[in-house]
Amino acid sequence: MYKSEFGYKLLKPIISLYFKIRFKPTVIGSENIPVEGPIILCGNHIHTHDQFNVMIATKRVIHMMAKEEYFEKRGAWFFKFTGCIKVDRRIHDVNAKTEALEILKEGKALGLFPEGTRNKTIGTLNEVDLLPFKYGAVSLAQKSGALIIPYGISGKYTGKNGKLTTRIGKPIDISGMSLDNANKLLRKKILELMKKKN
């Protein structure tokens, strides 16, 4: 067992129960998450709780990549205990990428947000569906042979009336593709899942 999976498995039932009771989420397509093998879960990023939508969709441990600031604040123990990977967004963080690759090479699941940060334009006059994508997800997938699992989150984090919905798409194999084309395909798939109505 990967050294940090214990904390994730210990806290997951508690987090999942809290999340389901408070936000009444709907998850569609959980069967698209492979039960084994290296995968990278990628979705849009609109809220600090976005990762919990896929956490409740699979029994697998998901090692989320999280910004360094979370490891320096009150509550930093949570990110360390649940196996998150610390990312310094100010630099080309080789250590974070190396750790992520090691996890994938062990056949584990990795989670990250290709936008690199929360989309704070939602609900503003300059609203955009997705911010520009970073290349981390597609680069890691090509180096490790991992499949990418796209998902799209729609609705609001306001309980039942928010209609919080996560649609998980089929695995994407980007082997043999250029990074540009792979990133465009990933963005297209996530956008389609965000916009889907059924």
Tab-separated table of C-alpha atoms in Angstrom:
chain	number	residue	atom	x	y	z
A	1	MET	CA	0.000	0.000	0.000
A	2	TYR	CA	1.253	3.494	-0.853
A	3	LYS	CA	2.411	5.114	2.384
A	4	SER	CA	-0.307	7.806	2.423
A	5	GLU	CA	-3.353	5.708	1.470
A	6	PHE	CA	-4.216	4.904	5.090
A	7	GLY	CA	-5.296	8.445	5.911
A	8	TYR	CA	-7.400	8.720	2.764
A	9	LYS	CA	-9.217	5.455	3.459
A	10	LEU	CA	-9.738	6.374	7.096
A	11	LEU	CA	-11.302	9.773	6.392
A	12	LYS	CA	-13.156	9.015	3.161
A	13	PRO	CA	-16.365	7.623	4.789
A	14	ILE	CA	-16.663	10.704	6.997
A	15	ILE	CA	-15.943	13.175	4.191
A	16	SER	CA	-18.298	11.394	1.795
A	17	LEU	CA	-21.179	11.366	4.266
A	18	TYR	CA	-20.733	15.074	5.050
A	19	PHE	CA	-20.477	15.960	1.367
A	20	LYS	CA	-23.580	13.988	0.368
A	21	ILE	CA	-25.719	15.351	3.195
A	22	ARG	CA	-24.713	18.971	2.688
A	23	PHE	CA	-24.622	19.287	-1.118
A	24	LYS	CA	-26.900	16.463	-2.390
A	25	PRO	CA	-24.604	15.717	-5.355
A	26	THR	CA	-25.500	13.601	-8.364
A	27	VAL	CA	-22.755	11.584	-10.056
A	28	ILE	CA	-23.292	10.115	-13.526
A	29	GLY	CA	-20.866	7.750	-15.230
A	30	SER	CA	-18.939	6.362	-12.262
A	31	GLU	CA	-18.646	3.093	-14.188
A	32	ASN	CA	-16.235	4.889	-16.532
A	33	ILE	CA	-13.537	4.956	-13.838
A	34	PRO	CA	-11.330	1.855	-14.271
A	35	VAL	CA	-11.009	-0.240	-11.123
A	36	GLU	CA	-7.277	-0.716	-11.661
A	37	GLY	CA	-4.345	0.684	-13.618
A	38	PRO	CA	-2.871	4.188	-13.731
A	39	ILE	CA	-5.432	6.934	-14.318
A	40	ILE	CA	-5.574	10.726	-14.126
A	41	LEU	CA	-8.931	12.237	-13.187
A	42	CYS	CA	-9.350	15.705	-14.715
A	43	GLY	CA	-12.256	18.099	-14.410
A	44	ASN	CA	-13.237	21.750	-14.289
A	45	HIS	CA	-12.499	23.646	-11.086
A	46	ILE	CA	-15.186	25.909	-9.623
A	47	HIS	CA	-15.040	25.200	-5.873
A	48	THR	CA	-12.643	24.021	-3.155
A	49	HIS	CA	-14.749	20.846	-2.783
A	50	ASP	CA	-14.626	19.766	-6.437
A	51	GLN	CA	-12.423	16.742	-5.764
A	52	PHE	CA	-15.046	15.194	-3.505
A	53	ASN	CA	-17.365	14.684	-6.476
A	54	VAL	CA	-15.042	12.030	-7.879
A	55	MET	CA	-13.984	10.758	-4.462
A	56	ILE	CA	-17.526	9.495	-3.867
A	57	ALA	CA	-17.642	7.951	-7.363
A	58	THR	CA	-14.900	5.352	-6.907
A	59	LYS	CA	-13.452	3.041	-4.277
A	60	ARG	CA	-9.960	3.905	-5.496
A	61	VAL	CA	-7.659	6.218	-3.565
A	62	ILE	CA	-7.173	9.457	-5.503
A	63	HIS	CA	-3.948	11.342	-4.890
A	64	MET	CA	-4.891	14.952	-5.576
A	65	MET	CA	-2.365	17.549	-6.651
A	66	ALA	CA	-2.888	20.638	-4.466
A	67	LYS	CA	-1.279	24.044	-4.285
A	68	GLU	CA	1.510	24.545	-1.773
A	69	GLU	CA	-0.476	27.151	0.167
A	70	TYR	CA	-2.809	24.445	1.500
A	71	PHE	CA	0.154	22.769	3.175
A	72	GLU	CA	1.133	25.935	5.005
A	73	LYS	CA	-2.227	26.918	6.512
A	74	ARG	CA	-4.251	25.683	9.431
A	75	GLY	CA	-5.537	22.280	8.399
A	76	ALA	CA	-2.372	21.382	6.494
A	77	TRP	CA	-2.427	18.000	8.267
A	78	PHE	CA	-5.487	17.018	6.213
A	79	PHE	CA	-3.699	17.384	2.868
A	80	LYS	CA	-0.644	15.513	4.108
A	81	PHE	CA	-2.674	12.778	5.806
A	82	THR	CA	-4.822	12.063	2.748
A	83	GLY	CA	-1.909	11.732	0.327
A	84	CYS	CA	-2.177	14.992	-1.599
A	85	ILE	CA	0.819	16.104	-3.652
A	86	LYS	CA	2.144	19.574	-2.853
A	87	VAL	CA	2.611	21.788	-5.912
A	88	ASP	CA	4.499	25.071	-5.946
A	89	ARG	CA	2.700	26.942	-8.731
A	90	ARG	CA	5.338	29.695	-8.819
A	91	ILE	CA	7.883	27.399	-10.422
A	92	HIS	CA	8.176	24.405	-12.730
A	93	ASP	CA	7.769	22.019	-9.791
A	94	VAL	CA	9.899	19.006	-10.703
A	95	ASN	CA	9.424	17.397	-7.287
A	96	ALA	CA	5.640	17.406	-7.620
A	97	LYS	CA	5.783	15.928	-11.116
A	98	THR	CA	8.239	13.264	-10.018
A	99	GLU	CA	5.970	12.246	-7.138
A	100	ALA	CA	2.949	12.184	-9.456
A	101	LEU	CA	4.790	9.983	-11.955
A	102	GLU	CA	5.807	7.560	-9.211
A	103	ILE	CA	2.181	7.213	-8.165
A	104	LEU	CA	1.076	6.539	-11.738
A	105	LYS	CA	3.885	4.042	-12.337
A	106	GLU	CA	2.602	2.137	-9.302
A	107	GLY	CA	-0.759	1.845	-11.071
A	108	LYS	CA	-2.491	4.343	-8.800
A	109	ALA	CA	-5.012	7.136	-9.409
A	110	LEU	CA	-4.041	10.800	-9.638
A	111	GLY	CA	-6.354	13.806	-9.597
A	112	LEU	CA	-5.666	17.292	-10.896
A	113	PHE	CA	-7.376	20.307	-12.392
A	114	PRO	CA	-5.985	21.242	-15.843
A	115	GLU	CA	-6.988	24.880	-15.332
A	116	GLY	CA	-4.433	25.046	-12.538
A	117	THR	CA	-6.655	27.157	-10.281
A	118	ARG	CA	-10.320	27.779	-9.502
A	119	ASN	CA	-12.318	29.537	-12.195
A	120	LYS	CA	-13.410	32.700	-10.420
A	121	THR	CA	-15.026	34.185	-13.528
A	122	ILE	CA	-18.183	32.097	-13.043
A	123	GLY	CA	-21.104	34.406	-12.300
A	124	THR	CA	-19.275	37.560	-13.405
A	125	LEU	CA	-19.729	39.711	-16.502
A	126	ASN	CA	-16.540	38.208	-17.948
A	127	GLU	CA	-17.595	34.623	-17.321
A	128	VAL	CA	-15.781	31.873	-19.248
A	129	ASP	CA	-16.588	28.170	-19.019
A	130	LEU	CA	-12.977	27.065	-18.693
A	131	LEU	CA	-9.699	28.836	-18.075
A	132	PRO	CA	-6.720	27.970	-20.324
A	133	PHE	CA	-5.427	24.457	-19.661
A	134	LYS	CA	-1.963	23.682	-18.346
A	135	TYR	CA	-0.094	20.750	-19.912
A	136	GLY	CA	0.538	18.789	-16.718
A	137	ALA	CA	-2.212	16.214	-17.171
A	138	VAL	CA	-1.424	15.270	-20.755
A	139	SER	CA	2.324	15.308	-20.116
A	140	LEU	CA	2.006	12.971	-17.136
A	141	ALA	CA	-0.332	10.694	-19.101
A	142	GLN	CA	2.116	10.335	-21.964
A	143	LYS	CA	5.105	9.726	-19.697
A	144	SER	CA	3.300	7.095	-17.623
A	145	GLY	CA	0.899	5.518	-20.110
A	146	ALA	CA	-2.002	6.461	-17.853
A	147	LEU	CA	-5.529	6.908	-19.138
A	148	ILE	CA	-7.197	10.279	-18.559
A	149	ILE	CA	-10.704	10.240	-17.075
A	150	PRO	CA	-12.490	13.526	-17.858
A	151	TYR	CA	-15.357	14.848	-15.778
A	152	GLY	CA	-17.516	17.949	-15.847
A	153	ILE	CA	-19.136	19.617	-12.844
A	154	SER	CA	-22.268	21.732	-13.231
A	155	GLY	CA	-24.703	23.316	-10.787
A	156	LYS	CA	-23.938	25.005	-7.486
A	157	TYR	CA	-22.772	24.039	-4.021
A	158	THR	CA	-26.010	25.117	-2.359
A	159	GLY	CA	-27.652	21.829	-1.427
A	160	LYS	CA	-30.550	20.158	-3.231
A	161	ASN	CA	-31.624	23.301	-5.100
A	162	GLY	CA	-28.110	23.738	-6.491
A	163	LYS	CA	-28.468	20.604	-8.643
A	164	LEU	CA	-24.774	19.823	-8.228
A	165	THR	CA	-24.003	17.267	-10.915
A	166	THR	CA	-20.794	15.562	-12.004
A	167	ARG	CA	-20.664	13.671	-15.292
A	168	ILE	CA	-17.732	11.319	-15.743
A	169	GLY	CA	-16.671	10.518	-19.285
A	170	LYS	CA	-15.036	7.472	-20.823
A	171	PRO	CA	-11.251	7.041	-20.518
A	172	ILE	CA	-9.074	8.887	-23.019
A	173	ASP	CA	-5.916	7.289	-24.378
A	174	ILE	CA	-3.623	10.044	-25.667
A	175	SER	CA	-0.653	7.867	-26.562
A	176	GLY	CA	0.791	8.929	-29.905
A	177	MET	CA	-0.860	12.358	-29.811
A	178	SER	CA	0.966	15.672	-29.629
A	179	LEU	CA	0.597	17.490	-26.315
A	180	ASP	CA	-1.305	20.312	-28.040
A	181	ASN	CA	-3.839	17.968	-29.634
A	182	ALA	CA	-4.191	15.937	-26.452
A	183	ASN	CA	-4.853	19.082	-24.410
A	184	LYS	CA	-7.432	20.303	-26.926
A	185	LEU	CA	-9.183	16.932	-26.839
A	186	LEU	CA	-9.248	16.904	-23.029
A	187	ARG	CA	-10.668	20.419	-22.910
A	188	LYS	CA	-13.327	19.491	-25.482
A	189	LYS	CA	-14.394	16.390	-23.524
A	190	ILE	CA	-14.631	18.237	-20.200
A	191	LEU	CA	-16.632	21.065	-21.778
A	192	GLU	CA	-19.048	18.572	-23.351
A	193	LEU	CA	-19.580	16.891	-19.985
A	194	MET	CA	-20.178	20.255	-18.290
A	195	LYS	CA	-22.820	21.185	-20.870
A	196	LYS	CA	-24.569	17.818	-21.100
A	197	LYS	CA	-28.162	17.840	-19.867
A	198	ASN	CA	-28.913	14.132	-19.458
